[in-house]
Short mmCIF file of C-alpha atoms in Angstrom, two decimals:
data_model
loop_
_atom_site.label_atom_id
_atom_site.label_comp_id
_atom_site.label_asym_id
_atom_site.label_seq_id
_atom_site.Cartn_x
_atom_site.Cartn_y
_atom_site.Cartn_z
CA MET A 1 2.52 -17.90 22.20
CA PRO A 2 0.95 -14.78 20.60
CA SER A 3 1.42 -11.54 22.54
CA ALA A 4 -1.55 -9.55 23.81
CA THR A 5 -0.87 -6.98 21.08
CA ALA A 6 -0.84 -9.67 18.38
CA GLU A 7 -4.15 -11.04 19.66
CA GLU A 8 -5.63 -7.53 19.70
CA LYS A 9 -4.48 -7.04 16.10
CA GLY A 10 -6.09 -10.33 15.08
CA ALA A 11 -9.45 -9.34 16.55
CA LEU A 12 -9.22 -5.92 14.89
CA ARG A 13 -8.41 -7.50 11.51
CA ARG A 14 -11.56 -9.62 11.70
CA ARG A 15 -13.71 -6.60 12.55
CA LEU A 16 -12.23 -4.40 9.84
CA ARG A 17 -12.58 -7.10 7.18
CA GLN A 18 -16.29 -7.31 7.99
CA SER A 19 -16.62 -3.54 7.63
CA LEU A 20 -14.81 -3.48 4.29
CA GLU A 21 -16.69 -6.49 2.92
CA ALA A 22 -20.00 -4.77 3.78
CA MET A 23 -19.30 -2.01 1.24
CA THR A 24 -21.35 -2.02 -1.95
CA ASP A 25 -19.66 -2.04 -5.37
CA ARG A 26 -20.72 1.59 -5.84
CA GLU A 27 -19.26 2.61 -2.46
CA ARG A 28 -15.97 0.90 -3.32
CA ARG A 29 -15.83 2.53 -6.75
CA GLU A 30 -16.53 6.03 -5.38
CA SER A 31 -14.04 5.49 -2.55
CA ASP A 32 -11.35 4.32 -4.99
CA GLU A 33 -11.89 7.33 -7.26
CA ALA A 34 -11.45 9.77 -4.35
CA LEU A 35 -8.42 7.88 -2.96
CA PHE A 36 -6.67 7.78 -6.33
CA ALA A 37 -7.39 11.46 -7.10
CA ASN A 38 -5.88 12.52 -3.77
CA PHE A 39 -2.88 10.21 -4.21
CA LEU A 40 -2.18 11.55 -7.71
CA SER A 41 -2.40 15.14 -6.43
CA LEU A 42 0.58 14.72 -4.07
CA PRO A 43 3.65 16.62 -5.34
CA GLN A 44 5.83 13.60 -4.51
CA VAL A 45 3.75 11.47 -6.86
CA GLU A 46 3.71 14.07 -9.61
CA GLY A 47 7.50 14.33 -9.49
CA ALA A 48 8.28 10.61 -9.17
CA ALA A 49 9.75 8.67 -12.09
CA THR A 50 9.33 5.21 -10.53
CA ILE A 51 6.62 4.22 -8.05
CA PHE A 52 6.25 0.93 -6.16
CA LEU A 53 2.55 0.00 -6.04
CA PHE A 54 0.61 -3.07 -4.96
CA TRP A 55 -2.03 -4.77 -7.12
CA GLY A 56 -5.15 -4.55 -4.95
CA ILE A 57 -7.41 -7.56 -4.48
CA PRO A 58 -10.99 -6.64 -5.55
CA GLY A 59 -13.39 -6.49 -2.63
CA ARG A 60 -10.60 -6.36 -0.06
CA GLU A 61 -8.34 -3.50 -1.14
CA PRO A 62 -8.56 -0.45 -3.40
CA GLU A 63 -8.32 -1.65 -7.01
CA THR A 64 -4.91 -0.14 -7.65
CA GLY A 65 -4.60 -1.84 -11.02
CA ARG A 66 -6.44 1.21 -12.39
CA LEU A 67 -3.93 3.44 -10.65
CA ALA A 68 -1.05 1.51 -12.21
CA GLU A 69 -2.54 2.02 -15.68
CA GLU A 70 -2.93 5.77 -15.07
CA LEU A 71 0.66 6.12 -13.86
CA CYS A 72 1.89 4.25 -16.94
CA ARG A 73 -0.14 6.62 -19.13
CA GLN A 74 1.69 9.48 -17.42
CA GLY A 75 4.99 7.95 -18.49
CA LYS A 76 6.04 6.69 -15.06
CA ARG A 77 7.59 3.32 -14.29
CA VAL A 78 5.53 1.17 -11.94
CA GLY A 79 6.95 -1.57 -9.74
CA LEU A 80 4.91 -4.40 -8.23
CA PRO A 81 5.82 -6.87 -5.47
CA ARG A 82 6.84 -10.44 -6.16
CA MET A 83 7.12 -12.89 -3.26
CA THR A 84 10.38 -14.79 -2.85
CA PRO A 85 11.29 -17.92 -0.84
CA GLY A 86 11.68 -17.43 2.91
CA ARG A 87 8.82 -14.91 3.19
CA GLY A 88 10.79 -12.30 1.28
CA MET A 89 9.75 -9.79 -1.35
CA GLU A 90 11.30 -8.14 -4.38
CA VAL A 91 10.09 -5.42 -6.77
CA ARG A 92 9.67 -6.04 -10.49
CA LEU A 93 8.71 -3.67 -13.29
CA TYR A 94 5.05 -3.77 -14.30
CA ARG A 95 4.78 -4.34 -18.04
CA GLN A 96 1.35 -3.77 -19.57
CA ASP A 97 2.18 -6.23 -22.36
CA ILE A 98 3.05 -9.08 -19.94
CA PRO A 99 0.15 -10.65 -17.96
CA LEU A 100 0.45 -10.85 -14.18
CA VAL A 101 0.54 -14.34 -12.68
CA PRO A 102 -1.49 -15.70 -9.72
CA ALA A 103 0.41 -16.11 -6.46
CA ALA A 104 -0.35 -16.86 -2.81
CA PHE A 105 -3.30 -15.22 -1.02
CA GLY A 106 -5.08 -14.48 -4.31
CA ILE A 107 -2.47 -11.87 -5.26
CA LEU A 108 -1.44 -11.17 -8.86
CA GLU A 109 2.26 -10.44 -9.34
CA PRO A 110 4.80 -9.91 -12.15
CA GLY A 111 6.52 -12.96 -13.59
CA GLU A 112 10.25 -13.65 -13.55
CA ASP A 113 10.55 -12.22 -17.07
CA CYS A 114 9.81 -8.72 -15.73
CA PRO A 115 12.97 -6.74 -14.81
CA LEU A 116 13.99 -6.32 -11.18
CA LEU A 117 13.82 -2.80 -9.75
CA PRO A 118 16.36 -2.05 -6.99
CA PRO A 119 14.99 -0.11 -3.98
CA GLN A 120 17.20 2.91 -4.68
CA GLU A 121 15.33 3.49 -7.97
CA LEU A 122 11.94 3.71 -6.23
CA ALA A 123 10.93 7.31 -5.47
CA LEU A 124 8.09 6.18 -3.24
CA VAL A 125 6.14 3.11 -2.17
CA LEU A 126 2.39 2.71 -1.77
CA VAL A 127 2.09 0.38 1.21
CA PRO A 128 -0.97 -1.92 1.42
CA ALA A 129 -2.91 -2.30 4.66
CA LEU A 130 -6.30 -3.16 6.07
CA CYS A 131 -6.21 0.25 7.74
CA TYR A 132 -4.00 3.04 9.09
CA ASP A 133 -4.10 5.26 12.13
CA ARG A 134 -3.52 9.00 12.42
CA GLN A 135 0.12 8.44 13.43
CA GLY A 136 0.93 6.62 10.19
CA PHE A 137 0.99 3.10 11.62
CA ARG A 138 -0.68 0.37 9.60
CA LEU A 139 -2.50 -2.84 10.28
CA GLY A 140 -1.38 -5.24 7.56
CA PHE A 141 -2.65 -8.68 6.69
CA GLY A 142 -0.33 -10.47 9.10
CA GLY A 143 2.41 -11.76 6.80
CA GLY A 144 5.04 -9.18 7.73
CA TYR A 145 6.36 -8.90 4.15
CA TYR A 146 6.23 -5.12 3.99
CA ASP A 147 7.49 -4.52 7.54
CA ARG A 148 10.61 -6.53 6.68
CA TRP A 149 11.09 -4.87 3.29
CA LEU A 150 10.56 -1.35 4.64
CA GLU A 151 13.30 -1.77 7.27
CA SER A 152 15.91 -1.08 4.59
CA TYR A 153 13.93 1.37 2.43
CA SER A 154 14.70 5.08 2.87
CA GLY A 155 12.29 6.59 0.32
CA GLU A 156 8.85 8.07 0.83
CA ARG A 157 6.07 5.80 2.11
CA ILE A 158 2.39 6.43 1.43
CA GLY A 159 -0.70 4.53 2.56
CA LEU A 160 -4.27 4.46 1.23
CA CYS A 161 -7.00 4.13 3.85
CA ARG A 162 -10.76 4.23 3.52
CA GLU A 163 -12.27 6.72 6.00
CA ARG A 164 -14.60 4.05 7.39
CA VAL A 165 -11.62 2.12 8.82
CA LEU A 166 -9.24 4.99 9.67
CA GLN A 167 -8.23 4.54 13.33
CA ASP A 168 -7.17 7.12 15.93
CA ARG A 169 -4.47 4.79 17.29
CA LEU A 170 -3.59 1.20 16.43
CA PRO A 171 -1.95 -1.38 18.71
CA THR A 172 1.69 -1.55 17.64
CA GLU A 173 4.74 -3.78 18.05
CA PRO A 174 8.45 -2.84 17.81
CA HIS A 175 8.78 -4.14 14.22
CA ASP A 176 5.82 -2.12 12.88
CA GLN A 177 6.77 0.42 10.20
CA ARG A 178 5.12 3.83 9.72
CA VAL A 179 4.29 5.69 6.51
CA ASP A 180 4.94 9.38 5.78
CA TRP A 181 1.47 10.08 4.38
CA VAL A 182 -1.98 8.54 4.83
CA VAL A 183 -4.35 9.25 1.93
CA THR A 184 -8.10 8.99 2.52
CA GLU A 185 -11.14 10.00 0.47
CA GLN A 186 -11.14 13.32 2.36
CA GLY A 187 -7.51 14.29 1.83
CA CYS A 188 -3.89 13.59 2.74
CA LEU A 189 -2.58 13.34 6.31
CA SER A 190 1.13 14.13 6.70
CA MET A 191 3.23 12.32 9.31
CA VAL A 192 6.36 14.26 8.33
CA PRO A 193 7.48 17.09 10.66
CA GLU A 194 6.98 20.51 9.07
CA GLY A 195 10.04 21.62 7.14
CA LYS A 196 11.23 18.07 6.39
CA SER A 197 8.95 17.34 3.43
CA GLY A 198 8.94 18.69 -0.09
CA ALA A 199 5.14 18.68 -0.14
#
């Protein structure tokens, strides 16, 4: 039986989806441009050789495919998630010359011919979410893929969040994972205690 927190999250997901789906194409485009500019301005991003992104679903998430192309132009390696049996996830190298393949939930992912990237090679991960709060907690899409993967990842974690859905405090459960930075159109919110970050 779902917990009260899980039910609260479900209701919040429905409300936030409606808010995001109400955005016009122009609003999404302008929001994406500001989000990506702020993300790219982070010193951690500038200094990273390999970055784990997600390929955003148009209309639901920031269109991070454009961000992947920009990072490749800068000479960085980009990893993308690939789902594995048993609700698992692995990271494979994004190759601009190899088309992505359709997967579950309307997601595009790298094929098996793209090289695996071990977690220790990933300088940072951009974690997808419907929204974040000001403590760095996220409300995902309910699959739990990233919460499980992040349990064993020690690198830097960054989230993108449109201002219109940024929350003061989200309902959380023990398995929920936080990020170190939340990037919005207005700037970058650090969750790292002062003196513990290179930013």
